[in-house]
Short mmCIF file of C-alpha atoms in Angstrom, two decimals:
data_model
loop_
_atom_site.label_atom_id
_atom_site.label_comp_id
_atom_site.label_asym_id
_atom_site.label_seq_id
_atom_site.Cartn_x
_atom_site.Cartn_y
_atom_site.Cartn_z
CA UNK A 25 111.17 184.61 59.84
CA UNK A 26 113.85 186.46 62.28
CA UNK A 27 110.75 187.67 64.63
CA UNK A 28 109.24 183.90 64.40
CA UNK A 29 112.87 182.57 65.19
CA UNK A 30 112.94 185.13 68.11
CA UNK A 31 109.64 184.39 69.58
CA UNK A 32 110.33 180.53 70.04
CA UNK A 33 113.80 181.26 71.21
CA UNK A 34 111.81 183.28 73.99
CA UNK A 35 109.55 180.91 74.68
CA UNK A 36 112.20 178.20 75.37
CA UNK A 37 114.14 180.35 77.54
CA UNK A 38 111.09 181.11 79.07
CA UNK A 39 110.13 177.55 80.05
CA UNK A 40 113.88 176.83 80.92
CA UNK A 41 113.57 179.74 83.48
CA UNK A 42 110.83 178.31 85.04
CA UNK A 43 112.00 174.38 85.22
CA UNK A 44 115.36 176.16 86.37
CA UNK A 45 115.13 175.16 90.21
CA UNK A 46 113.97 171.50 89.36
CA UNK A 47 116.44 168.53 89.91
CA UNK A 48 116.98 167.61 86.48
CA UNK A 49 115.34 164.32 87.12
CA UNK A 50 112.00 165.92 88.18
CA UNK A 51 111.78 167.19 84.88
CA UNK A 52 108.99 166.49 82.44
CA UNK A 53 112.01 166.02 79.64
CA UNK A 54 113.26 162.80 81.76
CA UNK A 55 111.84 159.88 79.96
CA UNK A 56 110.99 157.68 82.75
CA UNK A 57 109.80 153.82 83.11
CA UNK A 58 105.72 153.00 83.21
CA UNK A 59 105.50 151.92 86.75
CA UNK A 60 101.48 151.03 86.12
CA UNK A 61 102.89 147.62 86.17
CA UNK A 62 104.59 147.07 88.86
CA UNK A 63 103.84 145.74 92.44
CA UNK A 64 102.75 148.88 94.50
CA UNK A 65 103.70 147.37 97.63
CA UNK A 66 106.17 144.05 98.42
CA UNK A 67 107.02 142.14 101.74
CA UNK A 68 106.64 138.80 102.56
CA UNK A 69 106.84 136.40 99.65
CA UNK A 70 108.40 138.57 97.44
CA UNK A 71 112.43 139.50 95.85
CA UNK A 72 112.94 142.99 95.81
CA UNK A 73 116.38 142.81 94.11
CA UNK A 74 115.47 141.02 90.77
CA UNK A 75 114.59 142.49 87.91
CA UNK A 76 111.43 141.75 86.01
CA UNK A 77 111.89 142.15 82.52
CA UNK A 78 108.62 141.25 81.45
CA UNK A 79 107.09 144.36 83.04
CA UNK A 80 110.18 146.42 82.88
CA UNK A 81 109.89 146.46 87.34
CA UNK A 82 112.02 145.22 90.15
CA UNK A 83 110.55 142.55 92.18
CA UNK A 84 109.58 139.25 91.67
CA UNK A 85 106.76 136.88 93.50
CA UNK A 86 108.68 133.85 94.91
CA UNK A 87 105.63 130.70 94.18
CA UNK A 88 105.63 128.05 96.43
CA UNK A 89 107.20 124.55 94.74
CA UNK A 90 104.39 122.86 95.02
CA UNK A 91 102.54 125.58 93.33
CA UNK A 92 104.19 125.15 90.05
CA UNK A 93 103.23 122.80 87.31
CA UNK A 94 105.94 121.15 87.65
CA UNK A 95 106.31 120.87 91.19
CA UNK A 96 109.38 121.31 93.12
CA UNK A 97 111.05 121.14 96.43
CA UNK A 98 112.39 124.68 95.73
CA UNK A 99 110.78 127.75 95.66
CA UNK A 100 111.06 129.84 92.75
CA UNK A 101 110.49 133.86 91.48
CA UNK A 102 108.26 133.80 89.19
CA UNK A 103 107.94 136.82 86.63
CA UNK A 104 104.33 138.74 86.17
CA UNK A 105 104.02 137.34 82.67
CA UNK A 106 104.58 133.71 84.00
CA UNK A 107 102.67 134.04 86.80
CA UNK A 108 99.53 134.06 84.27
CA UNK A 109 100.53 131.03 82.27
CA UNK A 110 98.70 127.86 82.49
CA UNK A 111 102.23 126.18 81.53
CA UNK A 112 103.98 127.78 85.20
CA UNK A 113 101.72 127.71 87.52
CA UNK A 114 99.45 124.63 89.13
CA UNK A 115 95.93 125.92 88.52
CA UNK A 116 95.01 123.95 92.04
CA UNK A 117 96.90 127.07 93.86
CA UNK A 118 96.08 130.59 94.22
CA UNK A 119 99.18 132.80 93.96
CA UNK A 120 97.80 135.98 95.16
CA UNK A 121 97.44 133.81 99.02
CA UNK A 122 100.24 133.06 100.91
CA UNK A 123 100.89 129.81 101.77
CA UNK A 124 100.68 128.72 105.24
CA UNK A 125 104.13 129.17 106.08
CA UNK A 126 103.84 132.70 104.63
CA UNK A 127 107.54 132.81 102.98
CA UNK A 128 105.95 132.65 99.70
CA UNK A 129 102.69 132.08 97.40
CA UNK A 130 100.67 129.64 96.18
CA UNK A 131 97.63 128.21 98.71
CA UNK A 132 95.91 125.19 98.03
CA UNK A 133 92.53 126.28 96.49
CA UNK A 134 89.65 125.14 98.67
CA UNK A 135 85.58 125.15 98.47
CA UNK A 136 83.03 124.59 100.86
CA UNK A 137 84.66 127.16 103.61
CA UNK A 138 87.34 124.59 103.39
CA UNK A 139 85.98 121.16 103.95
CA UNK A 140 86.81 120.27 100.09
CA UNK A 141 90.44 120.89 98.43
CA UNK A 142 90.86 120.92 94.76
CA UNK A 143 93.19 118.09 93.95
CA UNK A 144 93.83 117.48 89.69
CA UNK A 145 91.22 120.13 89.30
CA UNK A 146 88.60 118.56 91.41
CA UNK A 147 87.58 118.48 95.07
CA UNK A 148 88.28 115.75 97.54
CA UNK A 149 87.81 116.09 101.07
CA UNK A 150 89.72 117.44 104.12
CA UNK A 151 89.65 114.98 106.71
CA UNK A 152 90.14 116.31 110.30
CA UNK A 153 93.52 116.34 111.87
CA UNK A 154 94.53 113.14 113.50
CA UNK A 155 92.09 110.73 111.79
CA UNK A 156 94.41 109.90 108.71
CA UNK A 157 97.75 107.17 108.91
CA UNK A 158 100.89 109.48 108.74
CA UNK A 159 102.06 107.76 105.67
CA UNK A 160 98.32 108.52 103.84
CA UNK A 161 98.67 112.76 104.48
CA UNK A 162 99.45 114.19 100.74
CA UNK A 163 99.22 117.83 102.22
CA UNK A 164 98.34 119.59 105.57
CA UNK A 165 95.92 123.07 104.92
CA UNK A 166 94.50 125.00 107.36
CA UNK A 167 91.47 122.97 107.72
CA UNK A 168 92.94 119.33 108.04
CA UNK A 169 94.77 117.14 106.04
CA UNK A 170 94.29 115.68 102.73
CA UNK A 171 94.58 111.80 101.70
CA UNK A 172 96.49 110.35 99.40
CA UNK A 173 94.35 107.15 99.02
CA UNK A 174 90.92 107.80 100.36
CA UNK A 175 90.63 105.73 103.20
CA UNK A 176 88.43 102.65 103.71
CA UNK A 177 85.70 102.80 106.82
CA UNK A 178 87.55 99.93 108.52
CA UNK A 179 90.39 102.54 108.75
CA UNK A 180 88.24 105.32 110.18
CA UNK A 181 86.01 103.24 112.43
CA UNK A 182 88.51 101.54 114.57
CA UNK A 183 89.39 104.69 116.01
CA UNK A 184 86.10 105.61 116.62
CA UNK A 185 85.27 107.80 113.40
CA UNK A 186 83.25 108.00 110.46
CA UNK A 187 83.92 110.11 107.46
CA UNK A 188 80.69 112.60 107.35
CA UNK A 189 81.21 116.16 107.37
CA UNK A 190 82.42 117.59 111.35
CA UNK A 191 82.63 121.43 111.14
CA UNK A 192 85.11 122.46 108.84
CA UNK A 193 86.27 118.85 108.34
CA UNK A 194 85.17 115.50 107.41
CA UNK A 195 85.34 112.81 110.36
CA UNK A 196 82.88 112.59 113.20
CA UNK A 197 83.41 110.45 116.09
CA UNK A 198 81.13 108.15 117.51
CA UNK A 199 81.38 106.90 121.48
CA UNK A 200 82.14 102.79 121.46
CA UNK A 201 79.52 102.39 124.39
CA UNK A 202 77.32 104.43 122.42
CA UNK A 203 76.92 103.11 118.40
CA UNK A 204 78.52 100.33 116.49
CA UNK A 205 80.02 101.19 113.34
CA UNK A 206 79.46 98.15 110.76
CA UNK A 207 81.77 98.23 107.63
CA UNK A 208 81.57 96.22 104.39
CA UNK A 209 83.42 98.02 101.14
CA UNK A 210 83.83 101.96 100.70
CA UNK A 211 84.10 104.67 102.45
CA UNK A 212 81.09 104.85 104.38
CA UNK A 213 79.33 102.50 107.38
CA UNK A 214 77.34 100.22 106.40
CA UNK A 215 75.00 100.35 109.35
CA UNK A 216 74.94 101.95 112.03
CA UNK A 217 73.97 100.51 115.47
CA UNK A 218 72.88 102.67 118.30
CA UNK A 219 73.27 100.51 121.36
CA UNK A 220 70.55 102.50 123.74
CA UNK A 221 72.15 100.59 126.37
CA UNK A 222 72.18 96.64 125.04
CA UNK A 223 75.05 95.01 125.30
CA UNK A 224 76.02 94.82 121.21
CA UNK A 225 77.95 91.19 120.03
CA UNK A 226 78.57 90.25 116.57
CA UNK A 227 78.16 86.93 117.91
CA UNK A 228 74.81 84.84 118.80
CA UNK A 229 74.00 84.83 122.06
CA UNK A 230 74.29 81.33 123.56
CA UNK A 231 72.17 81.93 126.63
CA UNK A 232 68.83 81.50 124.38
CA UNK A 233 65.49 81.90 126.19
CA UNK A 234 64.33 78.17 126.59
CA UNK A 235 60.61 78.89 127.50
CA UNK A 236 58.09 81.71 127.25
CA UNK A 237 58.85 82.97 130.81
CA UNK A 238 62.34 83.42 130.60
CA UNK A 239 61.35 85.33 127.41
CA UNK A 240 59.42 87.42 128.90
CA UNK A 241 62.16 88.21 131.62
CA UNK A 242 64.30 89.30 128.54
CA UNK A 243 62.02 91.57 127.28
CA UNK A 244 60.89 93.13 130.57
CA UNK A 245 64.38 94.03 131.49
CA UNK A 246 64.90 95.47 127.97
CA UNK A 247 61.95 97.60 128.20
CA UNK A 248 63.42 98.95 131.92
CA UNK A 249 66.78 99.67 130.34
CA UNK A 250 64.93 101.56 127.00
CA UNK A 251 62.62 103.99 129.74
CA UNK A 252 65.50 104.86 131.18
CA UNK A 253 67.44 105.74 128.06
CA UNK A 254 64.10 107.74 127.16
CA UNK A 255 64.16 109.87 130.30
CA UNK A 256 67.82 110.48 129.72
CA UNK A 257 68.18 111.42 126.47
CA UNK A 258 64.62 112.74 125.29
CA UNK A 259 64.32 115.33 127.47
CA UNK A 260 60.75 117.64 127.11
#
């Protein structure tokens, strides 16, 4: 028993002779916190000086207002554990993107290389910047701006634009002396008019050919204006 007694006593000694010249906190004896959970890296976006207690780390994500279920003007640090709750966090935003302001997360998810936001869970399209009534933009993302209230054709077409797909957008613009945009209900023309050089009216003309000659003149001219139009534009 005295030799066993002896032999650990050695052994400790031992050890403590080797672990001598270590700082007392680089010892393997120090319990120390699980860092496995914690952010590796923070910057932009992110509180350094709070503590998480959920994963036992400093630093907190700060989540965009809007971002948050319930939405706010303020943005908020948001711990690790309630950043993967469906009761914190708006499940239209990523939070591991910036937002485009870059002072915290939460972007807008998007589909389609951005021509559709997901709005309520489903997508509705980004209309291009400057086509939509100031008081009709819900939210601005990097690709154009998205509606409140989808807007009618009448509201698109007096500036010259239809809502079909333009890039990365939705609103393509069609020349006045070129096309006439005809609207009824919706969101969409409904017709199209390529002028190919007539002179469009929604109105009759009163100046009715009154006999077969005059008719004739009509039709002449219009065939002049249309080879001319065809040499223009349909080029071999």
């Amino acid at each position: 028993m005295k030799k066993t007694l002896t032999t650990i006593l050695f052994s400790v000694l031992t050890i403590s002779a080797v672990h001598a010249d270590l700082p007392w906190w680089h010892q393997d004896t120090v319990c120390r916190l699980n860092t496995t959970k914690c952010y590796t890296t923070m910057g932009t976006g992110f509180d350094t000086e709070l503590w998480d207690s959920d994963s036992n780390c400093r630093g907190m994500k700060i989540v965009c207002g809007n971002a948050l279920k319930q939405a706010s003007d303020e943005n908020t640090p948001v711990s690790k554990y309630d950043l993967a709750s469906s009761n914190t966090i708006n499940s239209d935003f990523d939070t591991n993107l910036l937002a485009r302001d870059g002072d915290c997360f939460g972007r807008r998810k998007t589909t389609k290389n951005g021509t559709m936001a997901i709005v309520d869970g489903k997508p509705v399209k980004v209309y291009c910047s400057g086509l939509l009534d100031s008081d009709n933009i819900a939210e601005t993302i990097e690709t154009g701006d998205i509606a409140i209230k989808t807007p009618a054709c009448g509201n698109l077409s007096q500036n010259g634009y239809i809502a079909v797909l333009n890039d990365d957008c939705y609103g393509k613009y069609f020349d006045f002396s070129e096309y006439v945009i005809e609207c009824s209900t919706g969101e969409l023309p409904s017709r199209m008019i390529v002028l190919n050089g007539a002179d469009y009216s929604d109105k009759i003309d009163s100046k009715i050919p009154q006999t077969q000659d005059a008719a004739d003149d009509i039709f002449d001219e219009m065939y002049s204006i249309s080879k001319e139009q065809v040499k223009k534009y349909f080029v071999d």
